[in-house]
XYZ file of C-alpha atoms in Angstrom:
187
model
C 0.539 -0.278 0.206
C 1.280 3.797 -1.103
C 1.330 5.833 2.278
C 1.993 8.897 0.934
C 0.646 11.178 -0.904
C 2.401 13.699 -3.443
C 0.578 16.543 -4.770
C 1.618 18.659 -7.481
C 1.066 22.248 -8.366
C 0.717 22.172 -12.094
C 1.708 25.291 -13.098
C 5.716 26.158 -13.453
C 5.883 22.670 -10.959
C 5.163 20.195 -13.508
C 4.776 22.227 -16.808
C 7.195 24.795 -17.723
C 4.405 27.426 -18.393
C 5.450 30.837 -18.034
C 5.594 31.642 -21.269
C 2.373 30.719 -21.879
C 0.840 32.661 -19.176
C 3.179 35.498 -19.911
C 1.342 35.840 -23.414
C -2.063 35.539 -22.075
C -1.426 38.216 -19.924
C 0.097 40.374 -21.787
C -3.115 39.571 -24.433
C -5.665 40.043 -21.777
C -4.222 43.719 -20.881
C -3.944 44.535 -24.350
C -7.658 43.720 -25.105
C -8.678 45.761 -21.697
C -6.972 49.002 -22.660
C -4.464 48.236 -19.687
C -1.320 47.413 -21.403
C 0.889 49.334 -19.646
C 4.677 48.346 -18.361
C 3.443 48.715 -14.539
C 0.670 46.230 -15.230
C 3.021 43.893 -17.010
C 5.209 43.695 -13.919
C 2.048 43.241 -11.904
C 1.349 40.297 -13.781
C 4.903 38.719 -13.876
C 4.638 39.439 -9.956
C 1.725 37.509 -9.908
C 2.922 34.353 -11.808
C 6.296 34.277 -9.662
C 3.737 34.497 -6.540
C 1.936 31.588 -7.509
C -0.971 34.029 -7.513
C -4.464 33.153 -9.254
C -5.523 34.981 -11.800
C -8.409 36.908 -9.533
C -5.682 37.849 -7.093
C -3.124 39.240 -9.803
C -5.977 41.101 -11.643
C -6.803 42.523 -8.400
C -3.798 43.688 -7.524
C -4.056 45.964 -11.209
C -5.864 49.103 -9.228
C -8.825 48.459 -11.263
C -12.467 48.299 -10.172
C -13.674 44.686 -9.064
C -15.779 44.743 -11.848
C -13.141 45.632 -14.249
C -10.658 43.338 -12.208
C -13.165 39.888 -13.256
C -13.377 40.965 -16.599
C -9.806 40.989 -16.936
C -9.028 37.520 -15.219
C -11.739 35.915 -17.308
C -10.181 37.093 -20.373
C -6.571 36.100 -19.306
C -7.926 32.343 -18.585
C -9.723 32.507 -21.991
C -6.534 32.945 -23.166
C -4.343 30.504 -21.419
C -7.090 27.952 -21.818
C -6.099 26.930 -25.067
C -4.020 23.596 -24.732
C -0.719 23.777 -26.164
C 2.610 21.545 -26.046
C 4.455 22.970 -22.839
C 7.838 21.077 -21.241
C 7.448 18.963 -18.518
C 9.935 20.058 -15.444
C 12.444 17.527 -15.830
C 13.751 17.463 -12.257
C 10.236 17.490 -10.870
C 9.682 14.494 -12.919
C 12.542 12.885 -11.635
C 12.550 12.921 -8.278
C 8.425 11.916 -8.938
C 10.053 8.958 -10.726
C 12.030 8.097 -7.670
C 9.074 8.479 -5.002
C 6.663 5.926 -7.251
C 7.365 3.001 -4.709
C 5.678 4.599 -2.065
C 3.514 7.451 -2.980
C 0.350 7.956 -5.443
C 0.403 11.452 -7.363
C -2.316 13.811 -7.677
C -1.749 17.576 -9.698
C -3.960 20.127 -8.598
C -4.398 23.523 -10.989
C -6.034 26.724 -10.527
C -7.118 26.254 -14.269
C -9.848 24.532 -15.748
C -9.447 20.621 -15.047
C -9.799 19.023 -18.556
C -7.366 21.961 -19.886
C -5.319 21.159 -17.114
C -5.380 17.165 -18.053
C -4.958 18.554 -21.767
C -1.526 20.196 -20.912
C -0.697 17.189 -19.016
C -1.061 14.898 -21.910
C 0.454 16.859 -24.226
C 3.339 16.784 -21.743
C 3.435 13.052 -21.683
C 3.296 13.077 -18.023
C -0.583 12.646 -17.342
C -0.168 8.574 -16.991
C 2.062 9.764 -13.787
C -1.190 11.015 -11.873
C -3.765 8.957 -10.047
C -6.026 11.984 -9.555
C -5.774 15.582 -10.804
C -8.192 18.677 -9.731
C -8.700 21.976 -11.229
C -11.308 24.655 -11.829
C -14.510 22.248 -12.789
C -16.623 25.879 -13.240
C -15.883 29.610 -13.632
C -15.304 30.617 -10.175
C -12.260 31.197 -8.201
C -11.175 28.545 -5.634
C -8.429 28.720 -3.303
C -5.234 27.033 -3.884
C -5.344 25.935 0.011
C -8.883 24.376 -0.847
C -7.837 22.573 -3.707
C -4.808 21.313 -1.731
C -6.809 19.997 1.146
C -9.752 18.478 -0.564
C -7.403 16.861 -2.888
C -5.415 15.425 0.287
C -8.711 14.258 1.602
C -9.789 12.123 -1.552
C -5.889 10.811 -1.217
C -6.487 9.666 1.914
C -10.371 8.272 1.322
C -9.532 6.581 -1.800
C -5.903 5.379 -1.418
C -5.062 5.462 2.300
C -2.564 7.781 2.135
C -1.556 8.961 5.574
C 0.773 11.567 4.698
C 0.771 14.197 2.140
C 3.558 16.134 0.446
C 3.039 19.322 -1.605
C 5.532 19.945 -4.099
C 5.514 23.867 -5.573
C 7.948 26.192 -6.909
C 7.237 29.802 -5.021
C 7.129 31.114 -1.722
C 3.321 30.603 -1.495
C 3.005 27.275 -2.053
C 5.664 26.896 0.562
C 2.735 29.101 3.016
C 0.000 26.738 1.901
C 1.525 23.890 2.684
C 2.951 25.116 6.540
C -0.445 26.016 7.431
C -1.818 22.977 6.289
C 0.544 21.335 7.527
C 1.832 19.163 5.105
C 5.735 18.456 4.187
C 6.754 20.430 1.274
C 9.077 20.323 -1.535
C 10.256 23.021 -3.337
C 11.541 21.749 -6.807
C 13.416 24.850 -7.313
C 15.773 23.208 -4.986
C 15.534 19.532 -6.131
């Protein structure tokens, strides 16, 4: 029986998606008439911090309804499956854990898009469970992570959780939920 549940964030941790998200932010900002150097930098900063599209758009100093439109626009531009390279360091580390672990992937993005992206990268088969957004509502990463840990425990009998991420925010969430944390930047 596999006793450890390893939950990996998709963007940056499993797949090298920065180029895709930067392009989507530029297009969304342009479509809303908000493409300034300062807003592009805020978008990049949001990516680096691991924030979702809604939190990032909210940091742009625009009214809340405009921030929601901007976030949805960015999501639409980013939700077109296109090949992204897998993070080879993360995948190699995972392969070294396979004997005692069951793997899950989580993403703020649409769940079907997440599965498609993992499939295009050739790594979908590594995951027993993939969790993403199933509607247009924003779901906090903490909620995705704790719900996924509960599912791994209930369905696969895992007794420990390791969260793999690539941002300080990911580490903070793991500590908050009292999960072990692996920062893939240090592998």
